[in-house]
Every structure is written in C-alpha cells, then in structure tokens.
Amino acid sequence: MTSPSPTGGSTVRRLASATLAEIAPPTERPTYDRSAVSPGIVHIGLGSFSRAHLAVYTEDRIAAGESEWGIIGVDPLSPALRDALLGQDCLYTLVVRAPEADRLRVVGSVLGAFAMPDDTSEILDRMTDPRTRITSLTVSEKGYCQDAATGTLDEAHPAIIADLANPTAPRSVPGLLTEALRRRRSAGLPPFTVLCCDNLSENGIKVRRMVARFAALRDPGLGRFVAEHVAFPCTMVDRITPATRAEDRAAVEKMLGFTDAWPVVTEPFRQWVVEDNFPLGRPAWEQAGATLVGDVLPFELMKLRCLNGAHSALAYLGVVAGYETVFAGMTNPQCAAFIHRLWSNDLAPTVPPVPGIDVTAYTRELETRFTNPSIQHRLLQISSDGSQKLPPRLLEPALERLRVLAHPRCIAFLVAAWMRFLLGRSDAGVRYDIADPIAARLTAIAHDCGGDATRLASGLFKVSEIFTPDVLAYAAFRNDIVTDLRSILDLGMTGAMAAFLARA
Ligand code: CS2
C-alpha cells in the first residue's frame, strides 16, 4: 500500500461527518445516525482489502438497523492508515471500478482506528469490552508468524519470542489475541469469536492451532481454554483490491468534491463464504450477500487454488517477462494459455465438489475479472511473500496430484518461475525488489548460484518453510522444476513458456 498523500495544501475540504450530508447521489453515503452505532467488532489489519470487504458487508447491515456492529480498526504495523482515517472521522470512499465506470460509496462502518504498537493498551481494552463479540483479521499470511509449509506457529519467530518474554504488551497477532482472550477470561467475560479472513487453507483451524499453541506456551490451561472454548470459524473471502495510488486519490477528490487521504479501489465482484459458528452472535451478513455454510473448505480450496494460485502464477511469469499488472500479463498469449492449462490440468482437479458452483464456470469468471482493464493490480504486489503463498496456493495442490500419480507440470514450471524471479531482474534486465519475510535468505541463495539451474533449485529446496519432505520425495517433480528452470534461464520467460506449451 502506498502512503497517503498530504492533503494539507489542498483547498478542497476533507471528507468528514459534518459535511457528509453534502454528498449527493449517485455517490452513496451512510444515511443512518453514526453516533448511535456501537462497536461490536475489532478488526485487526485495517488495510484496503478489509475496507472493500468485511467493512462493506457490515455497512449494509448497520444501514439496515443492526447498530451494534460498528468496527474498531487496528493497523498492527504502522500508524499511517490510522492517522489518515482519524483525520476524516474514519469515513472513507470505496471506488467500485467496473470496465465501463466507477461507482463511489462513502462507508461509515469503521468507528475508530488504532495502530500498534502506539495504542496496544487501548486496543486490548477495546478487545476486552463486553460489546466486542468478534475479532476479525486480515493481517496477510505472514501476520500469523506461521511456518507456511506446516501451518503451525513459528516458535523461533522474533515477535513470538518477544511476546513470550513480555506477554502483556504483545506485538504479534497470536500474542495480541491470547492476551485479550486471557483478560476476558479473568474478567468472567465470554471469549469473542476469532474470524480469520486471510488466504490460508482451513484458515480458522490453522489460526486456532497457532493461537492455542502460543497460549499454551504462556500457560497450558490458557492453551486448553483457547483450543476448547474459542470459536474460530473458517471463511473464504474474495474481492480483488489493488493498493491505492496517488491518481486514485486525485480521481476521488474530483468525483466526490472532498479529499480522502486513503480511499479504496476495488472490483465489482465480491464473495464471502463463512462457517456459521458465532457463539456470541454476528451481523446478518447473509442478508448483505454473504453465504453462511457448515463447511467452507470446498469454497476455500477453489478460491485459494484457482484464483490465488493463478494470481501467483501471473506474478512470477509476468514480472520476469516484463509485465506490470494482471491485466497486462493476461494480454501475453503465452501467459493466458499457461493459466488456462494450469486451471484445467493441475488446479481444478484438486477442487472438491463445491455446492452450487461449477469450477469451469468459476475459472471463466476469473478470466473476466483478471481482464478488467480498469483494475490496475500490480504483479509486484502479488509477488510479495512467495514463501508464505507458494505452499497453500501451489505446493499443496501439487502434492495432491502427485499422490494420485498425476504430473503437475504447470505447477513445476511455476515453482521454477518463482526461483527465476528471485534473481531480482526481469528478462529485459530491469531490477525489482523481492518482498518476503525471508527475502535475505532467498536472495542470498539466488545470488550464489552463478546462474546454474541445479544449484539454484537445490539451494531453494532446502528452505523447509516452503518445501516439505513429502513434496521433495517426488524426484520426477524435482527434476521437472530443474529442467524448467534451465529452460527459463536459457530462453527467457516468454520463450520458455512457448516451448513448454508446445511440448507438454
Ligand atoms: C492476491 C490476493 O496479493 C495476492 O496475493 O492473490 O490479494 C487476491 O487479490 C485476493 O485474495 C482476492 O480476493
């Protein structure tokens, strides 16, 4: 996410409660009394995605009269968004960008904004407030301090070590949740429901496991309490939401007539499938378009693999081939053909039957979403945190295919593409940054390989947070990766894709 532009020099007034009534159709705005809304949700990770998704479903329910579900937003990493929102009474503009036109909506469901570490004590007070019944999360895969290959708590993570040493002033997400749950328990309050809205497979189950483990390291009784008495429903969340750019702010100011320091730009499509397990209640999100189900897993696997898997594919193929956005990458005939083959040969066969959805129709719709020309979704943004994204998006489906003696050829090529991406420059020689929690280790391996495919691949296979022994046991899969990597190094990404498509 880019940082907010200074609005101080502008003569245009700032978005604010006092002038909300001046916002006229077609722009939508809250027409309910925001001062009568009380907080029911603390949301950790108030970035663009949650403001395009959970906050909008919730806005619809507040507007329909469910006034006890206002959101207290928390940025776990930086004060920038908090400061931007506090300067405009936590109002913000959602720009829904369809190919033909933009639709604007000012959203009022966020009532307060805080940032860690400045406000940790106040955040814990909010989480311990009896009115808080849900703590929801969009902190990205790495926000949980997990070992991505196993989906368990990384107990050697510096933030976990720090929080175990100083558990009442936590800096990690497992530490924060545990401390808040402990405080509620000692105050005789029931635990809030923990709603993970991140792209992890079986996200509720994994987050329960990690938080319970952290709690058990603090105190075994607390660990049992978290494992047995706290609800962690699973969810599948979906809405493509690129980082906000300076030109988006300028466009909003022009259309809205007010400045907004941090609007959110998103696509028209949205989907939310939620496991209905909320002991303390929830907004009637189903009346805002969410699907409440008993078992989210098939929906999660479909989305995580077909959408996010294809996104990561486009990121590594596209950045190396010299494309900037998902839309631009899809204009490359090799990339588009590759994605089709990836869906049909390697990913769709691993998706279990999904109630009410045909996976082929789903991937056709994905193609329409990926080729929306007005969404500037940068491939470098998606390429970040590959060490956390590769396991659930590509390596878990690869293992499932290998176990039934199928050859996930496209996934092998993509693992090779990611390895090539780690060299940090495109085929045309343009340098880019590798953003990853273990970037230093990954790029050191890449730089030491001297351009040799076997050395690069074997160095990276040793990164156990990504490659499990189960996957590495398949020698043919490993060999395919090395062969594809050699081809990418020799022919360039587009040439190697063309050769791959002609051969496979
Ligand atoms: C993307 C996701 O950045 C990424 O890794 O794949 O943010 C994706 O856009 C969302 O999950 C769509 O719902």
Coordinates of C-alpha atoms and ligand atoms in Angstrom, one line a residue:
M1 CA 0.0 0.0 0.0
T2 CA 1.3 3.4 -0.8
S3 CA 1.4 6.1 1.8
P4 CA -1.3 8.8 2.0
S5 CA -0.6 11.9 0.1
P6 CA -0.6 15.1 2.1
T7 CA -3.9 16.8 1.9
G8 CA -2.9 19.9 3.9
G9 CA -2.1 22.0 0.8
S10 CA -5.4 21.3 -1.0
T11 CA -8.2 23.9 -0.9
V12 CA -10.8 21.2 -1.2
R13 CA -12.4 20.2 2.1
R14 CA -11.6 16.9 3.8
L15 CA -14.2 14.1 4.0
A16 CA -15.9 14.5 7.4
S17 CA -19.0 13.7 9.4
A18 CA -20.1 17.3 9.5
T19 CA -20.2 17.6 5.7
L20 CA -21.5 14.1 4.9
A21 CA -25.0 15.4 4.1
E22 CA -23.5 17.3 1.2
I23 CA -22.5 14.1 -0.6
A24 CA -25.2 13.6 -3.2
P25 CA -26.2 10.7 -5.5
P26 CA -25.1 8.8 -7.4
T27 CA -22.4 8.6 -4.7
E28 CA -23.8 6.5 -1.8
R29 CA -23.2 7.6 1.8
P30 CA -24.3 6.5 5.3
T31 CA -27.8 7.8 6.0
Y32 CA -28.1 6.2 9.4
D33 CA -27.0 8.0 12.6
R34 CA -23.4 7.0 13.1
S35 CA -23.3 8.4 16.6
A36 CA -25.9 5.7 17.6
V37 CA -23.7 2.8 16.3
S38 CA -21.8 0.9 19.0
P39 CA -18.7 -1.2 18.4
G40 CA -19.2 -5.0 18.1
I41 CA -16.2 -6.0 16.0
V42 CA -12.5 -5.3 16.5
H43 CA -10.8 -5.7 13.1
I44 CA -7.0 -6.3 13.1
G45 CA -5.4 -5.4 9.7
L46 CA -7.5 -2.5 8.5
G47 CA -5.9 -2.3 5.1
S48 CA -7.6 -1.8 1.8
F49 CA -8.9 -5.4 1.5
S50 CA -11.0 -5.3 4.7
R51 CA -12.3 -1.9 3.8
A52 CA -13.5 -3.3 0.5
H53 CA -14.9 -6.4 2.0
L54 CA -15.9 -7.1 5.7
A55 CA -16.5 -3.4 6.4
V56 CA -18.8 -3.1 3.4
Y57 CA -20.9 -6.2 4.2
T58 CA -21.1 -4.8 7.7
E59 CA -22.0 -1.3 6.5
D60 CA -25.0 -2.8 4.7
R61 CA -26.2 -4.5 7.9
I62 CA -25.7 -1.3 10.0
A63 CA -27.6 0.6 7.4
A64 CA -30.4 -2.0 7.8
G65 CA -30.6 -1.2 11.5
E66 CA -28.1 -3.6 13.1
S67 CA -26.4 -0.8 15.0
E68 CA -24.4 -2.9 17.5
W69 CA -21.9 -4.0 14.9
G70 CA -19.6 -1.0 14.3
I71 CA -16.0 -1.8 13.6
I72 CA -12.9 -0.7 15.6
G73 CA -10.0 -0.9 13.1
V74 CA -6.4 -1.8 14.1
D75 CA -3.3 -1.5 11.9
P76 CA -0.8 -3.9 13.5
L77 CA 2.2 -2.4 11.7
S78 CA 2.1 1.3 11.1
P79 CA 0.2 4.5 12.2
A80 CA -0.2 5.8 8.6
L81 CA -3.7 4.5 7.9
R82 CA -4.9 5.3 11.5
D83 CA -3.8 8.9 11.1
A84 CA -5.4 9.2 7.6
L85 CA -8.7 7.8 8.9
L86 CA -8.7 9.8 12.2
G87 CA -8.3 13.0 10.1
Q88 CA -11.7 12.2 8.4
D89 CA -13.8 10.8 11.2
C90 CA -12.9 7.2 10.0
L91 CA -15.1 7.7 6.9
Y92 CA -13.6 6.6 3.6
T93 CA -14.6 6.2 0.0
L94 CA -14.9 2.9 -1.8
V95 CA -14.5 3.1 -5.5
V96 CA -16.1 0.2 -7.3
R97 CA -14.3 0.1 -10.7
A98 CA -16.2 -1.7 -13.4
P99 CA -14.8 -1.6 -17.0
E100 CA -17.4 1.0 -18.0
A101 CA -17.5 3.3 -15.0
D102 CA -16.6 4.0 -11.3
R103 CA -19.2 3.9 -8.6
L104 CA -18.5 5.7 -5.4
R105 CA -19.7 4.9 -1.9
V106 CA -18.7 6.6 1.4
V107 CA -18.6 3.9 4.1
G108 CA -19.3 4.7 7.7
S109 CA -19.0 1.3 9.5
V110 CA -15.5 2.0 10.9
L111 CA -15.9 3.9 14.1
G112 CA -12.4 4.1 15.4
A113 CA -8.8 3.5 14.3
F114 CA -5.8 2.4 16.3
A115 CA -2.2 1.3 15.5
M116 CA 0.3 -1.0 17.2
P117 CA 2.5 -0.5 19.0
D118 CA 1.4 3.0 19.9
D119 CA -2.1 2.1 21.0
T120 CA -1.7 -1.5 22.1
S121 CA -3.1 -0.9 25.6
E122 CA -6.2 0.8 24.3
I123 CA -6.6 -1.9 21.6
L124 CA -6.6 -4.6 24.4
D125 CA -9.2 -2.5 26.3
R126 CA -11.4 -2.5 23.2
M127 CA -11.0 -6.2 22.7
T128 CA -11.9 -6.8 26.3
D129 CA -15.0 -4.5 26.0
P130 CA -18.1 -6.7 26.6
R131 CA -19.7 -5.2 23.5
T132 CA -16.9 -6.7 21.3
R133 CA -18.2 -10.1 20.2
I134 CA -16.0 -10.7 17.1
T135 CA -12.3 -10.0 16.5
S136 CA -11.7 -10.3 12.8
L137 CA -8.4 -10.4 11.0
T138 CA -6.8 -9.6 7.6
V139 CA -3.1 -9.5 8.5
S140 CA -1.9 -11.5 5.5
E141 CA -0.4 -14.9 5.6
K142 CA 2.8 -13.8 7.3
G143 CA 0.9 -11.9 10.0
Y144 CA 0.3 -15.1 12.0
C145 CA 4.0 -15.8 12.5
Q146 CA 3.4 -19.2 10.9
D147 CA 5.6 -21.8 9.3
A148 CA 3.8 -21.8 6.0
A149 CA 4.7 -25.3 5.0
T150 CA 3.1 -26.8 8.0
G151 CA 0.6 -24.1 9.1
T152 CA 1.9 -24.2 12.6
L153 CA 3.3 -21.5 14.9
D154 CA 6.9 -20.5 14.1
E155 CA 8.2 -20.6 17.7
A156 CA 11.5 -19.2 16.6
H157 CA 9.9 -16.0 15.1
P158 CA 11.4 -12.9 16.8
A159 CA 7.9 -11.5 17.6
I160 CA 6.8 -14.7 19.2
I161 CA 9.9 -14.9 21.3
A162 CA 9.4 -11.2 22.3
D163 CA 5.8 -11.8 23.2
L164 CA 6.5 -14.8 25.3
A165 CA 9.0 -12.7 27.2
N166 CA 6.6 -9.8 27.6
P167 CA 3.1 -11.2 27.1
T168 CA 1.1 -8.3 28.4
A169 CA 2.4 -5.9 25.8
P170 CA 2.2 -8.1 22.7
R171 CA 3.4 -7.1 19.2
S172 CA 2.4 -10.3 17.3
V173 CA -1.1 -11.3 16.3
P174 CA -1.1 -14.6 18.3
G175 CA 0.3 -12.6 21.3
L176 CA -2.4 -9.9 21.0
L177 CA -5.3 -12.4 20.6
T178 CA -4.0 -14.5 23.5
E179 CA -3.7 -11.6 25.9
A180 CA -7.1 -10.3 25.0
L181 CA -8.7 -13.7 25.5
R182 CA -6.9 -14.1 28.8
R183 CA -8.1 -10.8 30.1
R184 CA -11.7 -11.6 29.1
R185 CA -11.4 -14.9 30.8
S186 CA -10.2 -13.4 34.1
A187 CA -12.9 -10.8 33.9
G188 CA -15.5 -13.5 33.6
L189 CA -16.4 -12.4 30.0
P190 CA -17.1 -15.0 27.3
P191 CA -14.4 -15.1 24.5
F192 CA -15.0 -13.3 21.3
T193 CA -15.2 -15.2 18.1
V194 CA -12.0 -15.0 16.1
L195 CA -12.7 -14.6 12.4
C196 CA -9.7 -15.1 10.2
C197 CA -10.3 -13.5 6.7
D198 CA -6.9 -14.3 5.2
N199 CA -5.9 -16.6 2.4
L200 CA -4.8 -19.7 4.4
S201 CA -6.3 -23.1 3.7
E202 CA -8.6 -24.1 6.6
N203 CA -7.9 -20.6 8.0
G204 CA -10.0 -20.9 11.2
I205 CA -8.5 -24.3 12.0
K206 CA -4.9 -23.1 11.4
V207 CA -5.3 -19.8 13.4
R208 CA -6.9 -21.7 16.3
R209 CA -3.9 -24.1 16.3
M210 CA -1.4 -21.2 16.3
V211 CA -3.1 -19.1 18.9
A212 CA -3.8 -22.1 21.1
R213 CA -0.1 -23.1 20.8
F214 CA 1.0 -19.6 21.7
A215 CA -1.4 -19.6 24.7
A216 CA -0.1 -23.0 25.8
L217 CA 3.4 -21.7 25.7
R218 CA 2.3 -19.0 28.1
D219 CA 0.2 -21.3 30.3
P220 CA -1.1 -24.8 29.4
G221 CA -4.5 -24.0 31.0
L222 CA -4.9 -21.0 28.8
G223 CA -3.9 -23.1 25.8
R224 CA -6.7 -25.6 26.5
F225 CA -9.1 -22.8 27.0
V226 CA -8.3 -21.3 23.6
A227 CA -8.4 -24.7 21.9
E228 CA -11.7 -25.8 23.5
H229 CA -13.8 -22.6 24.2
V230 CA -13.0 -20.1 21.5
A231 CA -14.8 -20.2 18.1
F232 CA -12.6 -19.8 15.0
P233 CA -14.9 -20.1 12.0
C234 CA -13.3 -20.7 8.6
T235 CA -14.0 -18.3 5.8
M236 CA -13.4 -17.8 2.1
V237 CA -13.0 -14.1 1.3
D238 CA -12.8 -12.6 -2.2
R239 CA -12.5 -9.2 -3.7
I240 CA -9.6 -8.0 -5.9
T241 CA -8.4 -4.8 -4.2
P242 CA -5.2 -3.2 -5.6
A243 CA -3.1 -0.9 -3.5
T244 CA -4.4 2.7 -3.6
R245 CA -2.4 5.0 -5.9
A246 CA -1.9 8.8 -6.0
E247 CA -4.0 9.0 -9.1
D248 CA -6.9 7.2 -7.3
R249 CA -6.9 9.9 -4.6
A250 CA -7.0 12.6 -7.3
A251 CA -9.8 10.9 -9.1
V252 CA -11.8 10.5 -5.9
E253 CA -11.3 14.2 -5.0
K254 CA -12.6 15.2 -8.4
M255 CA -15.7 13.0 -8.3
L256 CA -16.5 13.3 -4.6
G257 CA -15.8 17.0 -4.2
F258 CA -13.9 16.3 -0.9
T259 CA -10.4 15.0 -0.3
D260 CA -10.0 11.5 1.0
A261 CA -6.5 10.6 2.3
W262 CA -6.9 6.9 1.8
P263 CA -9.8 5.7 -0.5
V264 CA -10.1 2.1 -1.5
V265 CA -10.4 1.0 -5.2
T266 CA -11.9 -2.4 -5.9
E267 CA -13.6 -4.6 -8.5
P268 CA -17.4 -5.0 -8.6
F269 CA -17.2 -8.8 -7.8
R270 CA -17.3 -9.8 -4.1
Q271 CA -17.8 -13.1 -2.4
W272 CA -17.8 -14.2 1.2
V273 CA -18.4 -17.7 2.4
V274 CA -18.5 -18.0 6.2
E275 CA -18.7 -21.0 8.5
D276 CA -21.7 -20.3 10.7
N277 CA -20.1 -20.6 14.1
F278 CA -20.5 -17.4 16.2
P279 CA -21.4 -18.2 19.8
L280 CA -21.9 -14.5 20.7
G281 CA -23.8 -13.7 17.5
R282 CA -22.9 -11.9 14.3
P283 CA -24.4 -9.4 11.8
A284 CA -26.9 -11.0 9.4
W285 CA -24.2 -10.8 6.7
E286 CA -26.2 -13.3 4.6
Q287 CA -28.7 -10.5 4.0
A288 CA -25.8 -8.5 2.6
G289 CA -24.9 -11.2 0.1
A290 CA -22.6 -13.5 2.2
T291 CA -23.1 -17.3 2.2
L292 CA -23.2 -18.9 5.6
V293 CA -22.4 -22.6 5.5
G294 CA -21.5 -25.5 7.6
D295 CA -18.3 -26.4 5.6
V296 CA -16.2 -23.7 3.9
L297 CA -13.4 -26.0 2.8
P298 CA -14.5 -26.7 -0.8
F299 CA -15.1 -22.9 -1.4
E300 CA -11.7 -22.1 0.2
L301 CA -9.8 -24.6 -1.9
M302 CA -11.5 -23.5 -5.1
K303 CA -10.6 -19.8 -4.4
L304 CA -7.2 -20.3 -2.9
R305 CA -6.0 -22.5 -5.7
C306 CA -7.9 -21.2 -8.8
L307 CA -7.8 -17.5 -8.0
N308 CA -4.8 -17.0 -5.8
G309 CA -2.8 -19.8 -7.4
A310 CA -3.3 -18.2 -10.8
H311 CA -2.5 -14.8 -9.4
S312 CA 0.8 -16.0 -8.0
A313 CA 1.4 -17.7 -11.4
L314 CA 0.9 -14.5 -13.2
A315 CA 3.1 -12.6 -10.8
Y316 CA 6.2 -14.8 -11.3
L317 CA 5.7 -15.4 -15.0
G318 CA 4.7 -11.8 -15.6
V319 CA 7.2 -9.8 -13.6
V320 CA 10.1 -11.8 -15.2
A321 CA 8.6 -11.4 -18.6
G322 CA 8.3 -7.6 -18.0
Y323 CA 4.6 -7.0 -17.3
E324 CA 3.3 -4.7 -14.6
T325 CA -0.3 -5.7 -14.0
V326 CA -2.6 -8.7 -14.0
F327 CA -4.4 -7.2 -16.9
A328 CA -1.2 -6.6 -18.9
G329 CA 0.1 -10.1 -18.1
M330 CA -3.1 -11.7 -19.5
T331 CA -2.5 -9.9 -22.8
N332 CA 0.6 -12.1 -23.3
P333 CA -0.8 -15.1 -25.3
Q334 CA 1.7 -17.5 -23.6
C335 CA 0.7 -16.3 -20.1
A336 CA -3.0 -16.6 -20.8
A337 CA -2.6 -20.1 -22.4
F338 CA -0.5 -21.1 -19.5
I339 CA -3.1 -20.0 -16.9
H340 CA -5.8 -22.0 -18.8
R341 CA -3.7 -25.1 -18.7
L342 CA -2.8 -24.6 -15.1
W343 CA -6.5 -24.4 -14.2
S344 CA -7.6 -27.4 -16.2
N345 CA -4.7 -29.8 -15.7
D346 CA -3.3 -29.0 -12.2
L347 CA -5.7 -27.0 -10.1
A348 CA -9.3 -27.7 -10.9
P349 CA -8.8 -31.5 -10.5
T350 CA -7.9 -30.8 -6.8
V351 CA -11.0 -28.9 -6.0
P352 CA -13.7 -31.0 -4.3
P353 CA -17.3 -30.6 -5.4
V354 CA -18.4 -27.1 -4.4
P355 CA -22.1 -26.7 -3.6
G356 CA -23.9 -24.6 -6.3
I357 CA -20.7 -23.8 -8.3
D358 CA -19.3 -25.3 -11.4
V359 CA -15.5 -24.9 -11.3
T360 CA -15.1 -24.5 -15.0
A361 CA -17.6 -21.6 -15.0
Y362 CA -15.8 -20.2 -12.0
T363 CA -12.4 -20.1 -13.8
R364 CA -14.2 -18.5 -16.8
E365 CA -15.4 -15.8 -14.5
L366 CA -11.9 -15.4 -13.1
E367 CA -10.6 -14.7 -16.5
T368 CA -13.2 -11.9 -16.9
R369 CA -12.1 -10.5 -13.6
F370 CA -8.4 -10.7 -14.5
T371 CA -9.0 -8.9 -17.8
N372 CA -11.0 -6.0 -16.3
P373 CA -9.0 -3.2 -17.9
S374 CA -9.8 -0.6 -15.3
I375 CA -8.2 -2.6 -12.4
Q376 CA -4.5 -1.8 -12.1
H377 CA -3.5 -4.8 -9.9
R378 CA 0.3 -4.7 -9.8
L379 CA 2.0 -8.1 -10.2
L380 CA 4.8 -7.0 -7.9
Q381 CA 2.2 -6.5 -5.1
I382 CA 1.0 -10.1 -5.7
S383 CA 4.6 -11.4 -6.0
S384 CA 5.3 -10.5 -2.3
D385 CA 5.6 -13.1 0.4
G386 CA 6.1 -16.0 -2.0
S387 CA 7.4 -18.2 0.8
Q388 CA 4.1 -17.9 2.5
K389 CA 1.9 -18.1 -0.6
L390 CA 3.5 -21.0 -2.5
P391 CA 2.6 -23.7 -0.1
P392 CA -1.2 -23.2 0.1
R393 CA -1.7 -22.0 -3.5
L394 CA 0.6 -24.3 -5.5
L395 CA 2.5 -26.9 -3.4
E396 CA -0.4 -28.4 -1.6
P397 CA -2.4 -29.0 -4.8
A398 CA 0.9 -30.3 -6.4
L399 CA 1.2 -32.9 -3.6
E400 CA -2.4 -34.0 -4.0
R401 CA -1.8 -34.5 -7.8
L402 CA 1.5 -36.4 -7.1
R403 CA -0.2 -38.7 -4.7
V404 CA -2.6 -39.8 -7.4
L405 CA 0.3 -40.3 -9.7
A406 CA -0.6 -37.3 -11.9
H407 CA 2.2 -34.9 -13.1
P408 CA 1.5 -31.3 -12.0
R409 CA 3.6 -30.0 -14.9
C410 CA 2.4 -26.4 -14.8
I411 CA 3.0 -26.2 -11.1
A412 CA 6.5 -27.5 -11.5
F413 CA 7.1 -24.8 -14.2
L414 CA 5.7 -22.1 -11.8
V415 CA 8.0 -23.2 -8.9
A416 CA 10.8 -22.8 -11.4
A417 CA 9.4 -19.3 -12.4
W418 CA 9.4 -18.3 -8.8
M419 CA 13.0 -19.4 -8.4
R420 CA 14.0 -17.4 -11.5
F421 CA 12.0 -14.4 -10.1
L422 CA 14.3 -14.4 -7.0
L423 CA 17.2 -13.3 -9.2
G424 CA 15.6 -9.8 -8.9
R425 CA 15.7 -8.7 -12.5
S426 CA 13.4 -9.2 -15.5
D427 CA 14.5 -10.8 -18.7
A428 CA 15.0 -7.2 -20.0
G429 CA 17.4 -6.6 -17.1
V430 CA 15.0 -4.3 -15.1
R431 CA 15.6 -4.6 -11.4
Y432 CA 12.8 -5.1 -8.8
D433 CA 12.6 -5.8 -5.1
I434 CA 11.9 -9.1 -3.6
A435 CA 9.5 -8.6 -0.7
D436 CA 9.3 -11.6 1.6
P437 CA 9.8 -12.3 5.3
I438 CA 12.8 -14.5 4.4
A439 CA 13.9 -12.4 1.4
A440 CA 17.5 -12.2 2.7
R441 CA 17.9 -15.9 2.8
L442 CA 16.2 -16.5 -0.6
T443 CA 18.1 -13.8 -2.4
A444 CA 21.4 -15.0 -0.9
I445 CA 20.7 -18.5 -2.4
A446 CA 19.8 -16.9 -5.7
H447 CA 22.9 -14.7 -5.9
D448 CA 25.2 -17.6 -5.0
C449 CA 24.0 -20.0 -7.7
G450 CA 26.1 -18.4 -10.5
G451 CA 23.2 -18.8 -12.9
D452 CA 23.2 -22.5 -12.6
A453 CA 19.7 -24.1 -12.5
T454 CA 20.7 -27.2 -10.5
R455 CA 22.4 -25.1 -7.8
L456 CA 19.6 -22.6 -7.6
A457 CA 16.9 -25.3 -7.3
S458 CA 18.8 -27.4 -4.8
G459 CA 19.6 -24.4 -2.6
L460 CA 16.0 -23.4 -2.5
F461 CA 14.7 -27.0 -2.0
K462 CA 16.4 -26.8 1.4
V463 CA 14.1 -24.0 2.6
S464 CA 11.9 -26.2 4.8
E465 CA 9.3 -23.5 5.5
I466 CA 8.3 -23.9 1.8
F467 CA 9.3 -27.4 0.6
T468 CA 8.1 -30.3 2.8
P469 CA 9.8 -33.7 2.7
D470 CA 6.6 -35.1 1.2
V471 CA 6.8 -32.9 -1.9
L472 CA 10.6 -33.3 -2.3
A473 CA 10.2 -37.1 -2.1
Y474 CA 8.8 -37.0 -5.7
A475 CA 12.1 -37.0 -7.7
A476 CA 10.2 -36.5 -11.1
F477 CA 8.6 -33.3 -9.7
R478 CA 12.0 -32.0 -8.5
N479 CA 13.6 -32.9 -11.9
D480 CA 10.8 -31.1 -13.8
I481 CA 11.5 -28.0 -11.8
V482 CA 15.2 -28.1 -12.6
T483 CA 14.5 -28.7 -16.3
D484 CA 12.0 -25.9 -16.5
L485 CA 14.3 -23.5 -14.6
R486 CA 17.1 -24.3 -17.1
S487 CA 14.8 -23.6 -19.9
I488 CA 13.7 -20.3 -18.4
L489 CA 17.3 -19.2 -17.8
D490 CA 18.2 -20.2 -21.4
L491 CA 15.2 -18.9 -23.3
G492 CA 13.7 -16.2 -21.2
M493 CA 10.3 -16.5 -19.6
T494 CA 8.2 -16.0 -22.8
G495 CA 10.4 -18.3 -24.8
A496 CA 10.3 -21.0 -22.1
M497 CA 6.6 -20.7 -21.8
A498 CA 6.2 -21.1 -25.5
A499 CA 8.4 -24.2 -25.5
F500 CA 6.6 -25.6 -22.5
L501 CA 3.2 -25.1 -24.1
A502 CA 4.3 -26.6 -27.4
R503 CA 5.8 -29.7 -25.6
A504 CA 3.5 -30.5 -22.7
Ligands
CS2_1 C1 -3.7 -11.8 -4.3 C2 -4.9 -11.6 -3.3 O1 -2.0 -10.3 -3.5 C3 -2.3 -11.5 -3.6 O2 -1.6 -12.5 -3.2 O3 -3.7 -13.0 -4.8 O4 -4.7 -10.4 -2.6 C4 -6.2 -11.5 -4.1 O5 -6.3 -10.4 -4.9 C5 -7.4 -11.6 -3.2 O6 -7.3 -12.8 -2.4 C6 -8.7 -11.6 -4.0 O7 -9.7 -11.9 -3.2

